[in-house]
Tab-separated table of C-alpha atoms and ligand atoms in Angstrom:
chain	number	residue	atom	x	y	z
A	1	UNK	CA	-15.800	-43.019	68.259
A	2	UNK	CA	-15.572	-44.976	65.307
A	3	UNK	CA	-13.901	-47.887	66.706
A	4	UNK	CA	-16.114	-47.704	69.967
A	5	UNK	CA	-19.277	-47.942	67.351
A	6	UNK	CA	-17.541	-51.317	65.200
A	7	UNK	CA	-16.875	-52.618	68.637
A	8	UNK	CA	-20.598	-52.640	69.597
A	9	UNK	CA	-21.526	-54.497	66.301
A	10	UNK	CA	-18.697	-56.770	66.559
A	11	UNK	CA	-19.797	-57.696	69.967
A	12	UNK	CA	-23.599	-58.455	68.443
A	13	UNK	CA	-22.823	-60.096	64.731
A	14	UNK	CA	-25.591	-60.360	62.404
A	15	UNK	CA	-27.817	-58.414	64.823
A	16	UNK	CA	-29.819	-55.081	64.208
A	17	UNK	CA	-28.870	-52.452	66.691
A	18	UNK	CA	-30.747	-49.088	66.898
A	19	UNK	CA	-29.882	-45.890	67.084
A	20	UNK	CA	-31.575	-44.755	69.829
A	21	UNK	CA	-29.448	-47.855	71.862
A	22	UNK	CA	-26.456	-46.980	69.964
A	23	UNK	CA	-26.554	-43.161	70.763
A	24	UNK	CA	-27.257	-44.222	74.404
A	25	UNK	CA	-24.198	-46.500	74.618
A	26	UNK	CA	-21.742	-44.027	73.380
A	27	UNK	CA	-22.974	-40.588	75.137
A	28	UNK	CA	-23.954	-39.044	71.625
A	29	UNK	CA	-26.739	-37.216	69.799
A	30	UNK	CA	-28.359	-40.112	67.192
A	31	UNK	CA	-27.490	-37.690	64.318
A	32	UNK	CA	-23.868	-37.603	65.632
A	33	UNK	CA	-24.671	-41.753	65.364
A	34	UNK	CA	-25.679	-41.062	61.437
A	35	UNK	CA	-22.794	-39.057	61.148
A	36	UNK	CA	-20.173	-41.666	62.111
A	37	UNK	CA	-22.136	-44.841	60.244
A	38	UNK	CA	-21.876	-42.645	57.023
A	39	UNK	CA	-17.891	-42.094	57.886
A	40	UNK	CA	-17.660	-45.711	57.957
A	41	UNK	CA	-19.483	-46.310	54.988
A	42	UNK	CA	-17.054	-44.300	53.031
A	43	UNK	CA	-14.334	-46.593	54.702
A	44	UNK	CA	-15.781	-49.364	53.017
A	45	UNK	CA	-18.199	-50.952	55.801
A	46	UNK	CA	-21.479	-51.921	54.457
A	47	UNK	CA	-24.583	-51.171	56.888
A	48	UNK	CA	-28.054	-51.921	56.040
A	49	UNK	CA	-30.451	-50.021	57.612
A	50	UNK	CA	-33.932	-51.043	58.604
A	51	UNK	CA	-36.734	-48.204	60.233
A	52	UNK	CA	-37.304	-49.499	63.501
A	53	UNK	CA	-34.572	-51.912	63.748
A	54	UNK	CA	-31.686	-49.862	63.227
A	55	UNK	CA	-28.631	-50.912	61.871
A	56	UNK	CA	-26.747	-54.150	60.876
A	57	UNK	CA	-23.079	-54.415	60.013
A	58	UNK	CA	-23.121	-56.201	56.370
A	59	UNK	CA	-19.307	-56.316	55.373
A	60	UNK	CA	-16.336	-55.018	56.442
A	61	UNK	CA	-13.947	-53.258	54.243
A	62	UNK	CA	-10.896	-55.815	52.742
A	63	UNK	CA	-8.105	-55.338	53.881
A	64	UNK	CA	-4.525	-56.660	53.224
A	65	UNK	CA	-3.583	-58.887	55.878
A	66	UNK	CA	0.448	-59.302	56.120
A	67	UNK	CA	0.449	-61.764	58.350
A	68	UNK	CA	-1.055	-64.067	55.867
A	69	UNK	CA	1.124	-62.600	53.016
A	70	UNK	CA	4.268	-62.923	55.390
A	71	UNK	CA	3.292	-66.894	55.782
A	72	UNK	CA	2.468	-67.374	52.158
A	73	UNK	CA	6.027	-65.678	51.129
A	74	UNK	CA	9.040	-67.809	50.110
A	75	UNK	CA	11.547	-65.095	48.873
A	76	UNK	CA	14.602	-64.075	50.610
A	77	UNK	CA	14.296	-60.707	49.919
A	78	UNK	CA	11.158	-59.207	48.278
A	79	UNK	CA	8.564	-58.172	50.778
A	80	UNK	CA	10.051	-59.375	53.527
A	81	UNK	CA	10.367	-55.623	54.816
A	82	UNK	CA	6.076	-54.346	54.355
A	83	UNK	CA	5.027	-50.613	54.930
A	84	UNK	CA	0.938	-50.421	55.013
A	85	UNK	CA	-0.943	-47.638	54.840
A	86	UNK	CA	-4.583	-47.314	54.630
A	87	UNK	CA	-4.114	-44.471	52.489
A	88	UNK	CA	-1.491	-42.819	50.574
A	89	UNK	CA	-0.954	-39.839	47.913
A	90	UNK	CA	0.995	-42.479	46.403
A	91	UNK	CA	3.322	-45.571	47.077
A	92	UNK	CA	5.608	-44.256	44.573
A	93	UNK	CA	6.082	-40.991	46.358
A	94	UNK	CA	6.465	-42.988	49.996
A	95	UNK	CA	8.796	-45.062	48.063
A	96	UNK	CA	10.992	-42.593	47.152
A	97	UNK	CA	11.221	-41.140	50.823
A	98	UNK	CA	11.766	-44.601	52.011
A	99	UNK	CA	14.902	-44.744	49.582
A	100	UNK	CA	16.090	-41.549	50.657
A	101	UNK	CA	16.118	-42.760	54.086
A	102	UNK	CA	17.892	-45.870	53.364
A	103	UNK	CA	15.489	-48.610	52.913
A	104	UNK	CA	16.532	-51.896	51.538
A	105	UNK	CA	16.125	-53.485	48.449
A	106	UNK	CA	13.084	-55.383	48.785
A	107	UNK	CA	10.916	-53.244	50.828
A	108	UNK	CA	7.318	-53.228	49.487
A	109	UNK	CA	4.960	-50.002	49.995
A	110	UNK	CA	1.456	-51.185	49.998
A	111	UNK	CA	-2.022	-48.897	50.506
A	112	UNK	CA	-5.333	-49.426	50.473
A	113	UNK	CA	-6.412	-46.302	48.664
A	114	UNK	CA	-4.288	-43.379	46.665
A	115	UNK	CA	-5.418	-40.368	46.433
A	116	UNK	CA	-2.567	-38.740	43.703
A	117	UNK	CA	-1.746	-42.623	42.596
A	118	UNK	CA	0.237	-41.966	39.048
A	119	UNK	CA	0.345	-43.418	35.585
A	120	UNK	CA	3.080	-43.847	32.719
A	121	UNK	CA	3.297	-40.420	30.828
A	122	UNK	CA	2.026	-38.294	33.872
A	123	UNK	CA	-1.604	-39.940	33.695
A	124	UNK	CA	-3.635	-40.746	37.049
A	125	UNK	CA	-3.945	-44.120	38.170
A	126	UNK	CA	-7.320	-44.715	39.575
A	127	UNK	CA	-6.887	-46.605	42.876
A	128	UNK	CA	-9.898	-46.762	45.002
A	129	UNK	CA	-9.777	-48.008	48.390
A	130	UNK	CA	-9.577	-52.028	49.096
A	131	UNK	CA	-10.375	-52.828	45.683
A	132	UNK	CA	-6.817	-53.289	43.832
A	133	UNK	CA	-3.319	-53.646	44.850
A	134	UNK	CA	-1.102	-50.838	44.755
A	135	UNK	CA	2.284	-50.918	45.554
A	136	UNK	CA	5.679	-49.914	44.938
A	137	UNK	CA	8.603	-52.446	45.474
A	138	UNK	CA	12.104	-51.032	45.602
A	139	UNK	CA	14.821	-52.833	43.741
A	140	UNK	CA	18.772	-51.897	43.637
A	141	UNK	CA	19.739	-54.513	40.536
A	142	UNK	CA	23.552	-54.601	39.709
A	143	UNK	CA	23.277	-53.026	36.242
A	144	UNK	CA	23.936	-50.548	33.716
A	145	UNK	CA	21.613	-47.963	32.984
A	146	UNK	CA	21.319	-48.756	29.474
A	147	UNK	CA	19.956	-51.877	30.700
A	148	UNK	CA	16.390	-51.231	32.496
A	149	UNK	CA	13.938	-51.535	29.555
A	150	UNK	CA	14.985	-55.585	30.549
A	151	UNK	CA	14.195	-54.685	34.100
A	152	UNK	CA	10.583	-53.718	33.151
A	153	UNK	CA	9.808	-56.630	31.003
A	154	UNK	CA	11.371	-59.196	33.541
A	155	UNK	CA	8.527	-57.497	36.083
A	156	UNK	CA	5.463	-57.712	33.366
A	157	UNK	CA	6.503	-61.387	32.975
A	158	UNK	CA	6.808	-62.165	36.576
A	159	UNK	CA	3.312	-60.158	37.303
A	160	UNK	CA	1.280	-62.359	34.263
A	161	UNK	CA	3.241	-65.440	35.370
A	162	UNK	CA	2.037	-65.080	38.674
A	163	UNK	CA	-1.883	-64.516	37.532
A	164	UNK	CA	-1.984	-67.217	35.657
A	165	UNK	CA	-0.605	-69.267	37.990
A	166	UNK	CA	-3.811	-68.078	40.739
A	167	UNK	CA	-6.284	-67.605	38.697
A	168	UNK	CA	-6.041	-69.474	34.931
A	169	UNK	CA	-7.190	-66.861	32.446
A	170	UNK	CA	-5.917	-65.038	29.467
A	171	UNK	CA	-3.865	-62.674	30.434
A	172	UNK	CA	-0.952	-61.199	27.604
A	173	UNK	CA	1.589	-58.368	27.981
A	174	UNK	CA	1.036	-55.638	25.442
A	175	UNK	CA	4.355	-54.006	24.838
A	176	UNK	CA	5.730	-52.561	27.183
A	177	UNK	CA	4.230	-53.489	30.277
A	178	UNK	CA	0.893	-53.209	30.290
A	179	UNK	CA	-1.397	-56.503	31.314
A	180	UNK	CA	-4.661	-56.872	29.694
A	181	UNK	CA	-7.384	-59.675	29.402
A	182	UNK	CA	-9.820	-59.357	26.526
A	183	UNK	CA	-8.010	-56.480	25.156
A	184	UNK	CA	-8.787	-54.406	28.244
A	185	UNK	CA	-6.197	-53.470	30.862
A	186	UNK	CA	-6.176	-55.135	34.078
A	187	UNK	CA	-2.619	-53.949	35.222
A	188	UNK	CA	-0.019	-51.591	35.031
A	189	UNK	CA	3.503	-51.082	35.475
A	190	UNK	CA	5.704	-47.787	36.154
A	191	UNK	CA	8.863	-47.980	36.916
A	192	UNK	CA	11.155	-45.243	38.033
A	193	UNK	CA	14.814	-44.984	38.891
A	194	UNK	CA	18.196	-43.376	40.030
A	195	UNK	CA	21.099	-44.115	39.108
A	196	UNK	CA	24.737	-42.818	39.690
A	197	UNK	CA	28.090	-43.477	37.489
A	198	UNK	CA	26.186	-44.969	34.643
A	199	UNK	CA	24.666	-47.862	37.006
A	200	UNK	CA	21.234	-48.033	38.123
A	201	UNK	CA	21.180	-47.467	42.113
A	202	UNK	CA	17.536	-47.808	42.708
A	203	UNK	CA	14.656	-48.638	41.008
A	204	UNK	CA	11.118	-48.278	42.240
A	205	UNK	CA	8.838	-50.815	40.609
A	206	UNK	CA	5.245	-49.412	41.172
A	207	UNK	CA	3.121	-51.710	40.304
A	208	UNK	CA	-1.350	-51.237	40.211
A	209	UNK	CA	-3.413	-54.262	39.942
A	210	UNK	CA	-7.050	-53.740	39.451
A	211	UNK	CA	-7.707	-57.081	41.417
A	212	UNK	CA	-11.746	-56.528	43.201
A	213	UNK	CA	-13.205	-53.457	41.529
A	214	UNK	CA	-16.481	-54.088	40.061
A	215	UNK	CA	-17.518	-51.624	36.877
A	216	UNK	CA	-18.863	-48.953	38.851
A	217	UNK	CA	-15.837	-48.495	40.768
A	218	UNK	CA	-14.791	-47.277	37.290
A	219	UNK	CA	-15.184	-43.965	35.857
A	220	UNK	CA	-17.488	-44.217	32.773
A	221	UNK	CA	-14.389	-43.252	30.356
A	222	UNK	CA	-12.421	-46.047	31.771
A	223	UNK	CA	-15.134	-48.814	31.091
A	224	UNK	CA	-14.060	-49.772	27.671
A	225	UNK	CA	-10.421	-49.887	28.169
A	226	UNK	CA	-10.185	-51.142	31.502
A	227	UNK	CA	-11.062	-54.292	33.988
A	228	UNK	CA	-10.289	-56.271	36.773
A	229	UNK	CA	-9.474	-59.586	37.584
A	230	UNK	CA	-12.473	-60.191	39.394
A	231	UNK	CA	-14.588	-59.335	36.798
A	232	UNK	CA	-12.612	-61.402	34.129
A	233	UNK	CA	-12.893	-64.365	36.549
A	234	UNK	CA	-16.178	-63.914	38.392
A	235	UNK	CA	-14.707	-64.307	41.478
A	236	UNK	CA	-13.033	-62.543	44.614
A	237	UNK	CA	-9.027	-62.057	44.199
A	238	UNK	CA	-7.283	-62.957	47.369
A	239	UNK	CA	-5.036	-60.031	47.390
A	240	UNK	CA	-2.669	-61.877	49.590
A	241	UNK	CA	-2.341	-64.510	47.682
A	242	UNK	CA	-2.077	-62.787	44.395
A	243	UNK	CA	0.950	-60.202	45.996
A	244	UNK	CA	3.004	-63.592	47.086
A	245	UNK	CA	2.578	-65.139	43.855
A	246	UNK	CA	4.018	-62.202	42.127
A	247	UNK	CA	6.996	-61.637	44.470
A	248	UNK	CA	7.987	-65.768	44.816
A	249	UNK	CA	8.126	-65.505	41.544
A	250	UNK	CA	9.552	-61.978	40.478
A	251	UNK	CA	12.208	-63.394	43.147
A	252	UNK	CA	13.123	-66.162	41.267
A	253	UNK	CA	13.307	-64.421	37.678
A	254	UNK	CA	15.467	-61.074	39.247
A	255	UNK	CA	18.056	-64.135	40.213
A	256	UNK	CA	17.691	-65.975	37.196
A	257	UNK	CA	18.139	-62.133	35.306
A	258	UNK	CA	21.350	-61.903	37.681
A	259	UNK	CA	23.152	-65.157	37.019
A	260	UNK	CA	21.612	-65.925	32.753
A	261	UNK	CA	21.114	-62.403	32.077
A	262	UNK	CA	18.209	-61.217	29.732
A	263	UNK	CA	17.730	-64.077	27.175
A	264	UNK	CA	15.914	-66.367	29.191
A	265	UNK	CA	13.331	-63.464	30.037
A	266	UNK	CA	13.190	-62.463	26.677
A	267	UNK	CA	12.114	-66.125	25.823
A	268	UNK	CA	9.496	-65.873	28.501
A	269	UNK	CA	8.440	-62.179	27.239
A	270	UNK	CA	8.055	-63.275	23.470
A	271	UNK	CA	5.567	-66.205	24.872
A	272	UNK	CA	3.330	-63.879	26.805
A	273	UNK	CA	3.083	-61.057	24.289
A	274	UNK	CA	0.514	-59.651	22.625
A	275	UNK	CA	2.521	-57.264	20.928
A	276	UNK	CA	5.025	-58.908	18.411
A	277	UNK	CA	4.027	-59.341	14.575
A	278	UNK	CA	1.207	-56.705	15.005
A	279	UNK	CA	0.944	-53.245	13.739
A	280	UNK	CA	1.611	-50.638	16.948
A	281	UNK	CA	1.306	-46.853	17.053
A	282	UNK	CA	3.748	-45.447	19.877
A	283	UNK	CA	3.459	-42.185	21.210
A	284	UNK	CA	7.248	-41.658	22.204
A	285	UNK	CA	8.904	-38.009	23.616
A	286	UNK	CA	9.929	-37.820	20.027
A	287	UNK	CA	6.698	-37.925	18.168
A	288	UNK	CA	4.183	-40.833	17.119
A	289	UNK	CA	5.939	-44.469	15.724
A	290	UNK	CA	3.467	-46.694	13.679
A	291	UNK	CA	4.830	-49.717	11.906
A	292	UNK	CA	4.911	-53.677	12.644
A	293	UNK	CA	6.431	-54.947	15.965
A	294	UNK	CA	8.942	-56.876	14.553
A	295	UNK	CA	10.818	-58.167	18.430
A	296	UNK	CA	12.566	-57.688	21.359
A	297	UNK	CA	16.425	-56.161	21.207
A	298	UNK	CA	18.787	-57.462	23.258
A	299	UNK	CA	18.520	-54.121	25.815
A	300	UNK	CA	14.536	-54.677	26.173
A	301	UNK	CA	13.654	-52.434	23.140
A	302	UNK	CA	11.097	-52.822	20.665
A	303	UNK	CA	12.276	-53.117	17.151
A	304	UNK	CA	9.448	-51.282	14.912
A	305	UNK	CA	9.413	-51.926	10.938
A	306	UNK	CA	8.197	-48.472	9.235
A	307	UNK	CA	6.237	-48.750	6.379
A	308	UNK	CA	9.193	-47.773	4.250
A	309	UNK	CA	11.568	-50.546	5.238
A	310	UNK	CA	13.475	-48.808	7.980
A	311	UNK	CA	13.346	-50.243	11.409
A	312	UNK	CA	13.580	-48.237	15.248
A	313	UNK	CA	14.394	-49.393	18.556
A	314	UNK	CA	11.679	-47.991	20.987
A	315	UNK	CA	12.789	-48.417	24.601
A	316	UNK	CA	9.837	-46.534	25.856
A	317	UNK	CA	6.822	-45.086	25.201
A	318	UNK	CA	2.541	-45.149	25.153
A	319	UNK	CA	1.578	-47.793	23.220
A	320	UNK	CA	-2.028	-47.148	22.290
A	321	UNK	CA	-2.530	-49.992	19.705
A	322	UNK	CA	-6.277	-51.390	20.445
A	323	UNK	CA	-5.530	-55.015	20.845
A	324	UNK	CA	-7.758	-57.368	19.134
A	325	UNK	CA	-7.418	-61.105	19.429
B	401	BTN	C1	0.489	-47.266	34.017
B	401	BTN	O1	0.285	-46.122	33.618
B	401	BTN	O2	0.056	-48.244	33.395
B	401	BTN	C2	1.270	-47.509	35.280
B	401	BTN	C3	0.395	-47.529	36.483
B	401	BTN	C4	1.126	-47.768	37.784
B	401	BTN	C5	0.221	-47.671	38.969
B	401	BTN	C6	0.893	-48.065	40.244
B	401	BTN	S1	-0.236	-48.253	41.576
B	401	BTN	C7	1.066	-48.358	42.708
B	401	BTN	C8	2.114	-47.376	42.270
B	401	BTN	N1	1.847	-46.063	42.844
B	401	BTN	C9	1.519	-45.172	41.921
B	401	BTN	O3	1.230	-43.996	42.148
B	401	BTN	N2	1.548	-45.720	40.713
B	401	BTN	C10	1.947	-47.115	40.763
């Protein structure tokens, strides 16, 4: 019924249709009519509704279109194999089935919405429908174990590379993959992985980019530490675009990462930062860490001075350090 009802105001754009014609046309009671507009209301279609005249179809909802993100694609392997959803518990989850059921590396999981979409540390992620991109991209890199702290800078470099390259702003990684603008967070970064005989097998890069929501898609508590793109910019995010961007170029460092190994990224980490030569406080499975971020290890850890002279490699871990500029 839904579909019948955006048909009709498809077929008359910009036009106010009433109730009483639309509950004719489609065999239904006018509050069944109410019913469905509000359904498609919470889908993200804006209606404005005038006594008398009925209703007019404002906006539709955003949605991801792949064929654009297909064309704009230059990779050989990223994204090249796209699973949509409109809605999802979360991408990492379908990931994880897709892995189990063989997918390749490269597949992307995208949604519009999650419902259960997950954080570092076993925090939500707030992902409300068409607003941000959420995905999960699975990866099988040919390394050791030891080695995946690299893995997840290489992806917070390619991810800030990639917005700066769209849409010029400040964006700087705070340590260890966390994107913010203005001190406030506008991405983040989970990755999650198998691995068998010491080397990784699979790696699920979920990735959350807080790309159209405006503050009162926000919970109040989030307000102060978190924003979007669109807000930092003051315009729309092309989604598509912004999802190529990051995958050309997340492409291009994996290979570079393949053939150089790490230096190179660590290089490109170091100048993105917002984390070195500053005091941090890590909450790690061992306890709390609070000293001066002194750099980057050659494994992707974070070598922290105490304030007694001792340093410690952190490899992981909730970095809760406001940032000020
Ligand atoms: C963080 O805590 O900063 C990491 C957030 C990661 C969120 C993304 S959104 C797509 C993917 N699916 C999830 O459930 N989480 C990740």
């Amino acid at each position: 019924m839904n579909e019948q009802i955006l048909q009709i105001f498809e077929e008359n754009p910009d036009h106010f249709i009433s109730g009483e014609e639309l509950s004719r046309r489609l065999s239904c009671s006018r509050t069944a009519v109410w019913k469905h507009i509000q359904d498609l209301r919470k889908q993200g279609y804006e209606f404005e509704a005038v006594s008398r005249l009925g209703y007019r179809l404002v906006r539709k909802p955003d949605k991801i279109d792949l064929k654009k993100l297909s064309a704009l694609l230059n990779t050989k392997t990223l994204g090249r194999d796209v699973h949509y959803f409109e809605s999802v518990l979360s991408t990492q989850m379908s990931a994880h089935d897709m892995v189990a059921s063989g997918a390749k590396e490269g597949t992307l999981i995208i949604a519009e919405q999650q419902t259960a979409g997950r954080g570092r540390m076993g925090r939500k992620w707030h992902s409300p429908l068409g607003k941000g991109i959420w995905m999960s991209l699975i990866l099988a890199p040919r390394i050791p174990i030891h080695f995946a702290p690299q893995l997840t800078l290489l992806i917070a470099v390619a991810l800030c590379r990639a917005i700066k390259q769209k849409y010029p702003m400040d964006v700087g990684i705070k340590w260890p993959n966390d994107l913010l603008v203005g001190g406030r967070k506008i991405s983040g970064i989970l990755l999650e992985s198998s691995a068998e005989d010491e080397r990784l097998r699979h790696v699920i890069a979920g990735i959350g980019i807080s790309a159209n929501l405006l503050q009162e898609d926000y919970p109040p508590e989030l307000w102060d530490k978190a924003t979007s793109l669109s807000i930092e910019s003051g315009q729309v995010i092309d989604r598509e675009l912004l999802i190529a961007a990051f995958l050309n170029e997340l492409e291009a460092l994996y290979d570079l990462y393949h053939e150089q190994g790490f230096a190179p990224l660590r290089i490109l980490w170091e100048a993105l930062n917002v984390t070195l030569h500053r005091p941090v406080k890590v909450h790690t499975h061992d306890g709390v860490v609070e000293g001066l971020a002194e750099s980057i290890d050659d494994l992707g850890g974070l070598n922290v001075r105490l304030p007694d002279g001792r340093v410690v490699i952190l490899y992981s871990g909730e970095n809760d350090t406001p940032y000020k500029a």
